[in-house]
mmCIF file of C-alpha atoms in Angstrom:
data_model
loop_
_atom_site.group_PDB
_atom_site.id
_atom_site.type_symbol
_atom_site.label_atom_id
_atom_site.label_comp_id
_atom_site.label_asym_id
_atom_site.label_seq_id
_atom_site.Cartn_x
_atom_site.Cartn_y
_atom_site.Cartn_z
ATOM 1 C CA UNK K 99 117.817 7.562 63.973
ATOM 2 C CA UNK K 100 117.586 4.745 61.180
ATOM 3 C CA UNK K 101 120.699 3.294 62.774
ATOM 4 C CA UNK K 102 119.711 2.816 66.281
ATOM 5 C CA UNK K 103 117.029 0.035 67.294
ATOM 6 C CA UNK K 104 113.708 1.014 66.985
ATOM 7 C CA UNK K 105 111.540 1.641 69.965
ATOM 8 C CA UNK K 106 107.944 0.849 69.279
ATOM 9 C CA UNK K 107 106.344 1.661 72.507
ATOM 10 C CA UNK K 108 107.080 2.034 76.204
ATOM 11 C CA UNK K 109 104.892 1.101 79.773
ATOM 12 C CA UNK K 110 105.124 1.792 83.389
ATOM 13 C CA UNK K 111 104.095 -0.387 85.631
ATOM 14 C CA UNK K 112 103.762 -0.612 88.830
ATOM 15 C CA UNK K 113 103.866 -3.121 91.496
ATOM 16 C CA UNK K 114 104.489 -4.411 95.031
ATOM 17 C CA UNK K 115 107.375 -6.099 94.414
ATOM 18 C CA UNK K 116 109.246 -4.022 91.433
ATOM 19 C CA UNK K 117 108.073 -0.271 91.782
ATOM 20 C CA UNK K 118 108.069 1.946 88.758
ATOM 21 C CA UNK K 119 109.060 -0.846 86.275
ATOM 22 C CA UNK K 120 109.524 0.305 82.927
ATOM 23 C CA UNK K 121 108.744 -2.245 79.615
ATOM 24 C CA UNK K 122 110.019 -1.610 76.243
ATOM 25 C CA UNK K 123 108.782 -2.900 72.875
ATOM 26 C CA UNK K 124 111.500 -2.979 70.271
ATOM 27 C CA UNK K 125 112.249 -4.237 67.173
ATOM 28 C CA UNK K 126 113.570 -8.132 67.354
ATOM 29 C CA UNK K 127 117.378 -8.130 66.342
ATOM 30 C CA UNK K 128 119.770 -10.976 66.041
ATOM 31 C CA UNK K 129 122.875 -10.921 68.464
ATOM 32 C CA UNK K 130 126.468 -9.838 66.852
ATOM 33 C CA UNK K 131 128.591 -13.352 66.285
ATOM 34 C CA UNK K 132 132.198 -12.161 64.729
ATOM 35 C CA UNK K 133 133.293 -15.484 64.109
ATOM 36 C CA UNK K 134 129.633 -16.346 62.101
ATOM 37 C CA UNK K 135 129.602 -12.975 60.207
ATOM 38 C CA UNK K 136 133.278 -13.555 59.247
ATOM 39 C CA UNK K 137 131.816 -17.253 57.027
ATOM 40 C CA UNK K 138 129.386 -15.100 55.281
ATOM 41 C CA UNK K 139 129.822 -13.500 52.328
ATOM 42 C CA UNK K 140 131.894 -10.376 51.527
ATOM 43 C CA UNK K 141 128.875 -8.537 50.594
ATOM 44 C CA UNK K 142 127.066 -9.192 53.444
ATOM 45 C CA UNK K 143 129.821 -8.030 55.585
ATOM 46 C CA UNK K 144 130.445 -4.914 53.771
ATOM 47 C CA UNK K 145 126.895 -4.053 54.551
ATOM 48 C CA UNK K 146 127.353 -4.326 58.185
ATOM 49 C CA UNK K 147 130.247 -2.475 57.564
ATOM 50 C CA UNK K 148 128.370 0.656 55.662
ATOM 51 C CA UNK K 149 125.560 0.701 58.240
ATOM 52 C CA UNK K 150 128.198 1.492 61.025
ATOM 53 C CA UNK K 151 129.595 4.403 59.123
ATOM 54 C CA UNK K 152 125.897 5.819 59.173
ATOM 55 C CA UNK K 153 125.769 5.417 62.747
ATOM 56 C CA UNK K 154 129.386 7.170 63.109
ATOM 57 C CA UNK K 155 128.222 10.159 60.891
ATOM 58 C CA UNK K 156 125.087 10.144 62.761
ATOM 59 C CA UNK K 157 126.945 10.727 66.380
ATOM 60 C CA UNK K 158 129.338 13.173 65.173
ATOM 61 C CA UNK K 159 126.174 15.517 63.741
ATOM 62 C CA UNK K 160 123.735 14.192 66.354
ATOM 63 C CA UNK K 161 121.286 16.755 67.382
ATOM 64 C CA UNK K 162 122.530 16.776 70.675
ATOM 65 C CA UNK K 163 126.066 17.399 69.507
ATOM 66 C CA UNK K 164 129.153 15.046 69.189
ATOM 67 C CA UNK K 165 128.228 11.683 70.688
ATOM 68 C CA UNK K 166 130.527 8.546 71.966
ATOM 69 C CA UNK K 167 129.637 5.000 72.822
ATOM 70 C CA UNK K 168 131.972 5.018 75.697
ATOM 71 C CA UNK K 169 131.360 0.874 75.670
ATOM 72 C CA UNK K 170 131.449 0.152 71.761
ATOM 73 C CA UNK K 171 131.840 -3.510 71.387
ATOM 74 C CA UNK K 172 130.252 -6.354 69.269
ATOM 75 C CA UNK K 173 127.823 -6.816 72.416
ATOM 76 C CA UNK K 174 126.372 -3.697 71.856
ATOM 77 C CA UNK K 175 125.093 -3.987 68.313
ATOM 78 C CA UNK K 176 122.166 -6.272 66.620
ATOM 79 C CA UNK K 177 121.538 -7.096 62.748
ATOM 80 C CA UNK K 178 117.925 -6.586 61.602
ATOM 81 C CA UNK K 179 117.377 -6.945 58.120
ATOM 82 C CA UNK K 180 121.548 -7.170 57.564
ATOM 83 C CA UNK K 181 121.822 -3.868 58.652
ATOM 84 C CA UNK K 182 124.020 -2.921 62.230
ATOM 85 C CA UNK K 183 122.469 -0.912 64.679
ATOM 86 C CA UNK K 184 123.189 0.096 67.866
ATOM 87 C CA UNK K 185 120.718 -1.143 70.902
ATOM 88 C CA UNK K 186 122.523 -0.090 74.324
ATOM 89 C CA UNK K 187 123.016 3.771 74.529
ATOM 90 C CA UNK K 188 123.429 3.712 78.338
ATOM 91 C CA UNK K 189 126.995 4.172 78.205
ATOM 92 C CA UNK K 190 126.462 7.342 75.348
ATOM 93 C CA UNK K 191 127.902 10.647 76.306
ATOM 94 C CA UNK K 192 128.072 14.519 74.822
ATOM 95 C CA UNK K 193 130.465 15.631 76.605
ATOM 96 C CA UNK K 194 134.113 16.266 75.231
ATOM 97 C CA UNK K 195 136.442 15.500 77.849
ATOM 98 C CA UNK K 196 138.041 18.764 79.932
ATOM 99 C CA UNK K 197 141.695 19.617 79.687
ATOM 100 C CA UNK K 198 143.937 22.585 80.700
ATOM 101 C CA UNK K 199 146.883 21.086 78.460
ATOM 102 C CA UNK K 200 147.445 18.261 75.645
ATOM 103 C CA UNK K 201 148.171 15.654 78.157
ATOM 104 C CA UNK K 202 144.954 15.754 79.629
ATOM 105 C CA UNK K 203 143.714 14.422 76.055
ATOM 106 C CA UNK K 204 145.087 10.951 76.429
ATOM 107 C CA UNK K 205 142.794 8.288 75.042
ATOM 108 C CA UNK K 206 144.845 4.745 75.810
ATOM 109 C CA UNK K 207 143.775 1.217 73.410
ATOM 110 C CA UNK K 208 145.133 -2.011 74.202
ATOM 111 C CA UNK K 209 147.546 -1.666 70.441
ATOM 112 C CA UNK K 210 147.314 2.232 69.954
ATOM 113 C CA UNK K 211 147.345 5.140 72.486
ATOM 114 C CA UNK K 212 146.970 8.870 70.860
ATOM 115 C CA UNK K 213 146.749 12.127 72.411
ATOM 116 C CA UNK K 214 144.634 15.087 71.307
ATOM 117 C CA UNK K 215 144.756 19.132 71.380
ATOM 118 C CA UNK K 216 143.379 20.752 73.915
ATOM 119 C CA UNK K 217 141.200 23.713 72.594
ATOM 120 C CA UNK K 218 141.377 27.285 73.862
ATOM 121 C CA UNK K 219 138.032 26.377 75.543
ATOM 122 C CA UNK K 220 139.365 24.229 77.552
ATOM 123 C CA UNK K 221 138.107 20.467 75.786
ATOM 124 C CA UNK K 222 139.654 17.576 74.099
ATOM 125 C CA UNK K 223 138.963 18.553 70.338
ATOM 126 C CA UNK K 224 136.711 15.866 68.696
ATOM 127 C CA UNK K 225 137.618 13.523 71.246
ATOM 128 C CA UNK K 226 134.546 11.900 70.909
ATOM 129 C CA UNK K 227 133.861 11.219 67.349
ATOM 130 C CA UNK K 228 137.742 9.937 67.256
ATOM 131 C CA UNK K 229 136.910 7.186 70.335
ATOM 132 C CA UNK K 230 134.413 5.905 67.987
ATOM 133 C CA UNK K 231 136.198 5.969 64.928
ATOM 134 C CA UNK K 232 138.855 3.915 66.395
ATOM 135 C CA UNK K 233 136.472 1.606 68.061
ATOM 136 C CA UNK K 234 134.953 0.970 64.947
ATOM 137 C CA UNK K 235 137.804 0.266 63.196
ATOM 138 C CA UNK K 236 139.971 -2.911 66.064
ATOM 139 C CA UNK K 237 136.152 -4.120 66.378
ATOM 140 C CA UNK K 238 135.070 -4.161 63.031
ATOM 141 C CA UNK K 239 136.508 -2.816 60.049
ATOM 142 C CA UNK K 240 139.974 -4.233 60.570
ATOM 143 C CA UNK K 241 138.073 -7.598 60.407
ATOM 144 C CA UNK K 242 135.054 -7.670 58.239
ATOM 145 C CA UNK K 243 136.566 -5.686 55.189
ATOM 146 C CA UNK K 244 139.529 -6.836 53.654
ATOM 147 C CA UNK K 245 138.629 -10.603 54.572
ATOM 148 C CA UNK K 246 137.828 -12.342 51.054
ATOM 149 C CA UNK K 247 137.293 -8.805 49.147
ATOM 150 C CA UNK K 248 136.980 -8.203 45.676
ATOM 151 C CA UNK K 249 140.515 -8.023 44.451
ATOM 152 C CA UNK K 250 139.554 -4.816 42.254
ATOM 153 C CA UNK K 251 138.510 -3.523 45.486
ATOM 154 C CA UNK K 252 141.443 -3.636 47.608
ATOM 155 C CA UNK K 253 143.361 -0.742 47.058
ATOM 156 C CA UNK K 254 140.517 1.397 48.302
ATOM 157 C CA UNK K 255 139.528 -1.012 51.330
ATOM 158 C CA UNK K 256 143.177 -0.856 52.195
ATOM 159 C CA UNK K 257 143.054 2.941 52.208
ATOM 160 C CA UNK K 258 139.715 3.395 54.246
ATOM 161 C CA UNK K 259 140.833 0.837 57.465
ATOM 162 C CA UNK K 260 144.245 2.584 57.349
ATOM 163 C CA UNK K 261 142.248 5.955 57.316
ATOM 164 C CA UNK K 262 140.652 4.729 60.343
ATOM 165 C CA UNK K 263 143.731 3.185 61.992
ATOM 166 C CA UNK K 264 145.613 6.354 61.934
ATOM 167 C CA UNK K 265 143.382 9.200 62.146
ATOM 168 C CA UNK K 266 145.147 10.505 64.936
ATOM 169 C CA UNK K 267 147.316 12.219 62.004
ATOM 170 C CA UNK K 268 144.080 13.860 60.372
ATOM 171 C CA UNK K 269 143.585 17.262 62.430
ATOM 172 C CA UNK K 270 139.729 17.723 61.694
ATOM 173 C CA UNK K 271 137.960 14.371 62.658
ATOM 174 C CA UNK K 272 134.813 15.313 60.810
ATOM 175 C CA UNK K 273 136.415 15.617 57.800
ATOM 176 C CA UNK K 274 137.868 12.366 58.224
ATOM 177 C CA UNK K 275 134.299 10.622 59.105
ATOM 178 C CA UNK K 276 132.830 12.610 56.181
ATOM 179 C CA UNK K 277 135.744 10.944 53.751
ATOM 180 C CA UNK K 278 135.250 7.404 54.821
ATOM 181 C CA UNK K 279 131.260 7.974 54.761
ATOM 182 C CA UNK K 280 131.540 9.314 51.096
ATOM 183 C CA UNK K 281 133.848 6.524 50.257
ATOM 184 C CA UNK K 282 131.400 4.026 51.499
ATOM 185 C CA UNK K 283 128.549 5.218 50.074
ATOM 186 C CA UNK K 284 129.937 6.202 46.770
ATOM 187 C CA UNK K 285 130.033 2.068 46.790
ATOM 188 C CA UNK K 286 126.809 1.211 47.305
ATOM 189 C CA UNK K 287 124.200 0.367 44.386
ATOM 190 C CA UNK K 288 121.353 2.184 43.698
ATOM 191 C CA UNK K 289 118.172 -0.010 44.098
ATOM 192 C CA UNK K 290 117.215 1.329 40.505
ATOM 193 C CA UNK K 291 118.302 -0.539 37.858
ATOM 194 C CA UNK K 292 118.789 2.475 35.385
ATOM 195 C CA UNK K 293 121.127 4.151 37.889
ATOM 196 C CA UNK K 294 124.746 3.223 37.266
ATOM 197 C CA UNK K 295 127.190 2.306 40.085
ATOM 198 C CA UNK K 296 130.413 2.677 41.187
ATOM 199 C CA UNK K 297 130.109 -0.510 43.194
ATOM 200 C CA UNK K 298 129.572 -2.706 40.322
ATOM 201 C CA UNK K 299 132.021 -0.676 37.994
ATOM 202 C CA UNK K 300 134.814 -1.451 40.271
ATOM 203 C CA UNK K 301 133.804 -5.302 41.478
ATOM 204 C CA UNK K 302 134.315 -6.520 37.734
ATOM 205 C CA UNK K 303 136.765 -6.955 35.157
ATOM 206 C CA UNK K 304 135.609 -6.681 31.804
ATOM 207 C CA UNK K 305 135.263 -10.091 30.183
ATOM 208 C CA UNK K 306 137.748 -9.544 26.978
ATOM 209 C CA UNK K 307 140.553 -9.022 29.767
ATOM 210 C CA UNK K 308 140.224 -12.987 29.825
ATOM 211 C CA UNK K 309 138.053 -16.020 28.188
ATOM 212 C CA UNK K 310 135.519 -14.641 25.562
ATOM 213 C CA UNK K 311 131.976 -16.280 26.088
ATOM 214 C CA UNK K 312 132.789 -18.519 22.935
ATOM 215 C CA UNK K 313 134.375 -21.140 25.269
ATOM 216 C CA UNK K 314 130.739 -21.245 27.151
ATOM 217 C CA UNK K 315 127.905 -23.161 25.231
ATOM 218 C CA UNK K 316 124.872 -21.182 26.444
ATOM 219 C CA UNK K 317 121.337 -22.921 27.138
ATOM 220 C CA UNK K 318 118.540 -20.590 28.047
ATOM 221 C CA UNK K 319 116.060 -21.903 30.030
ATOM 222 C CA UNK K 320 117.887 -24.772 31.413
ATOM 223 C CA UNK K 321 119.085 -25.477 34.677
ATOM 224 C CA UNK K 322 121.638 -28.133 36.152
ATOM 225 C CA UNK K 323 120.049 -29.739 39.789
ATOM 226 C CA UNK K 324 122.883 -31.686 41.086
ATOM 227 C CA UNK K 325 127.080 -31.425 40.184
ATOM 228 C CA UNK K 326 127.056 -29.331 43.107
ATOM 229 C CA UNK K 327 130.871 -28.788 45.117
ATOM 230 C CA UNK K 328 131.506 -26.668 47.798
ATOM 231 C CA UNK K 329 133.559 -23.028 47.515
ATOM 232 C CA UNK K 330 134.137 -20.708 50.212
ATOM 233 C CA UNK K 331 132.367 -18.013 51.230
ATOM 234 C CA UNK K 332 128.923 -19.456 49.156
ATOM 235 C CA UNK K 333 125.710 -18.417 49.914
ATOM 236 C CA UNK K 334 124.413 -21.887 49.704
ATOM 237 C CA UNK K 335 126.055 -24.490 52.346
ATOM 238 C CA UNK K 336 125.356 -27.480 49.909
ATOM 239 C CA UNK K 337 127.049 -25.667 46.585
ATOM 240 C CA UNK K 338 129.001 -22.978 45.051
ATOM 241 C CA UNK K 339 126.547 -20.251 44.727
ATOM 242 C CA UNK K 340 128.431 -16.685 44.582
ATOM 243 C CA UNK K 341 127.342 -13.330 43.225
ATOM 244 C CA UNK K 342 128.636 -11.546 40.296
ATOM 245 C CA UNK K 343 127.944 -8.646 38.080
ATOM 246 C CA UNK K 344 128.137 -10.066 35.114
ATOM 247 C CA UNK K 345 128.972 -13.658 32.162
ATOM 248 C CA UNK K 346 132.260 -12.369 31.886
ATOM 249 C CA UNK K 347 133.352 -12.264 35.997
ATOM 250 C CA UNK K 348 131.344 -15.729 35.818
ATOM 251 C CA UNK K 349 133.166 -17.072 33.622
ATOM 252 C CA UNK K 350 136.246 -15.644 35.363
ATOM 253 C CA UNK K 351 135.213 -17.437 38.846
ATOM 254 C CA UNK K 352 134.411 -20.855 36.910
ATOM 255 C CA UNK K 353 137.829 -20.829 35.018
ATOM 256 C CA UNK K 354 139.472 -20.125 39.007
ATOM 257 C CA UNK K 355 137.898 -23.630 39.739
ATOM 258 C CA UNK K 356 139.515 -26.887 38.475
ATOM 259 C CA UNK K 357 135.985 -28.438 39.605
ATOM 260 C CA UNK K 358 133.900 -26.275 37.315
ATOM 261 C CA UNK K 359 132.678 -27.376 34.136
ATOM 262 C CA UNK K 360 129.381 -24.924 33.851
ATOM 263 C CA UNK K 361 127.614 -22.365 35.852
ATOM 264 C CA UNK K 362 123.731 -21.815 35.966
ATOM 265 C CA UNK K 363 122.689 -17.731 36.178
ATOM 266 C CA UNK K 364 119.658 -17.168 38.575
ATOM 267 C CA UNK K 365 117.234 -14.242 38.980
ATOM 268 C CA UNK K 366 117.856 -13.820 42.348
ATOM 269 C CA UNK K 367 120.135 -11.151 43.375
ATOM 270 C CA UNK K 368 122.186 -9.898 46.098
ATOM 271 C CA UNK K 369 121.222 -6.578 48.215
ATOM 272 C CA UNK K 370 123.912 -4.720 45.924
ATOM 273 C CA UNK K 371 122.232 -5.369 43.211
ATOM 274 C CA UNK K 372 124.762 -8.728 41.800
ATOM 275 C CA UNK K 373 123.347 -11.776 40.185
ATOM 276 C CA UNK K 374 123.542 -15.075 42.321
ATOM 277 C CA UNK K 375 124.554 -18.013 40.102
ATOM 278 C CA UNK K 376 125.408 -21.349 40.773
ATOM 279 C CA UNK K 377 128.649 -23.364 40.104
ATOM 280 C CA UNK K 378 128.226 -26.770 38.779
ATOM 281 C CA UNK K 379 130.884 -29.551 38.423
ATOM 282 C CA UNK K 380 129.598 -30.975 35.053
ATOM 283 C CA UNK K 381 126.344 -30.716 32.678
ATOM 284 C CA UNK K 382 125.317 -33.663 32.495
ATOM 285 C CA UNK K 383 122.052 -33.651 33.945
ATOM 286 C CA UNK K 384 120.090 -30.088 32.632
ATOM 287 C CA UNK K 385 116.460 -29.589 32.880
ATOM 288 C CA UNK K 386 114.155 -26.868 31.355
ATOM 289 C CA UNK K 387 113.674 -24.066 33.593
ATOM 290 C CA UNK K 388 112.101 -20.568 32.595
ATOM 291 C CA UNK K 389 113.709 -18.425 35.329
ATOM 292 C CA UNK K 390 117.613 -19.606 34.610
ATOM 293 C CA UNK K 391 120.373 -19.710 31.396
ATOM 294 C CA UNK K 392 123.018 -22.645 31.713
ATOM 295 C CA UNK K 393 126.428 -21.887 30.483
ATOM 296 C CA UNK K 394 128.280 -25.196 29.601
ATOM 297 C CA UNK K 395 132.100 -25.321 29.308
ATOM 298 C CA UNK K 396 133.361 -26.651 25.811
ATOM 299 C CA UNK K 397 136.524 -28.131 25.803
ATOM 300 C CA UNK K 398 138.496 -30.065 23.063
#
């Protein structure tokens, strides 16, 4: 399970004091903090967000059958390596909850309550996979999605937490968790630069939709040190350093700024594959660097 927490190796010990004491080695994982993972970037976030839809398609195919996290909070989850995965499976369960009539297939939120059909064999129908779906959705993708997103994005964002806001009105869960998974993952780059993707089709407008690169003076191999400001989310707390996928959404992002008189292009990029550049507030300090390409805004 590539979504869970690892489990490297396991001990019993025992002792006079603590009798059959078990000791786990795991991988190290950093704590869940909404409010910090809500400052980072949009990227990030939608990472954390495509990890948990692996870990939702995992439980409803688990070999063991449909799975719930009957406690699935925040609490319960670690990042390693910007990735969400799941450490506390004491509170997992397999079984679908009995009923001998609809009403028995109450599940009750604080915002939403829904109630499922009750199956001929006498179970809730997907009442597990639909507890998580929901869970996933007031803890996590209602937050960490539409905050900041692409614009070009939105529409489909908008679509996927409403999908799993109201799936109560989908009558095959799986289906619905198969959707959203697709959806997800038809977003994600390929870590091949010859592949093509969706992700970085639909994050940029082409560049003739606004200012052509002629209003840019380009200088290869030159970098600007200082003229840094500060622009929210960054992925530098001193600057402006944000990810794009091309000049032309640079020069978009630049133009959005009053500040910004020139942006610097990097060869560092983001896990999706987008090129980190810098945001400068004017040009007049630019030193030779091999590794970076200055664009300088000409004005009249």
């Amino acid at each position: 399970c590539l979504v869970c927490f690892q489990l490297y190796g396991y001990c019993y010990q025992d002792s006079n004091d603590i009798p059959d004491t078990l000791t786990t080695i795991t991988e190290l994982g950093s704590p869940l903090e909404m409010i910090q993972l809500l400052q980072t970037s949009w990227e990030d976030r939608f990472r954390i967000c495509l990890s948990l839809v692996r870990l939702l398609h995992y439980l409803a195919h688990s070999p063991l059958g449909s799975v719930t996290l009957l406690d699935f909070r925040p609490r319960q989850f670690v990042i390693v390596d910007g990735e969400l995965k799941v450490t506390d499976l004491d509170d997992a369960s397999v079984e679908e909850s009995s009923c001998t009539s609809n009403s028995d297939c109450f599940m009750e939120f604080p915002a939403r309550n829904f109630t499922l059909p009750c199956s001929v064999e006498g179970r809730c129908q997907n009442m597990n996979e639909k507890r998580n779906l929901y869970n996933a959705y007031r803890f996590f993708f209602t937050y960490l999605l539409p905050h900041s997103a692409p614009s070009s994005l939105r529409p489909l964002l908008d679509k996927i937490v409403n999908a799993t806001g109201n799936h109560y009105k989908h009558g095959n869960a799986k289906y619905q968790v198969t959707v959203i998974c697709t959806e997800y993952l038809a977003l994600e780059l390929s870590p091949s630069p010859s592949v093509n993707s969706e992700f970085t089709q639909k994050c940029v407008k082409s560049a003739n939709t606004h200012k052509s690169d002629s209003y840019y003076r380009r200088v290869p191999e030159a970098f600007i040190p200082d003229e840094n400001y500060r622009c929210w989310p960054s992925y530098h707390h001193k600057g402006c350093l944000l990810s794009v996928f091309d000049v032309g959404e640079a020069i978009e992002i630049c133009d959005s700024y009053s500040q910004c008189k020139a942006f610097v292009l990097t060869n560092q990029t983001t896990w999706t594959g987008r090129q980190l550049v810098f945001f400068k507030m004017a040009s007049n300090h630019i030193v030779p660097d091999p590794d970076k390409i200055t664009y300088v805004k000409v004005t009249d």
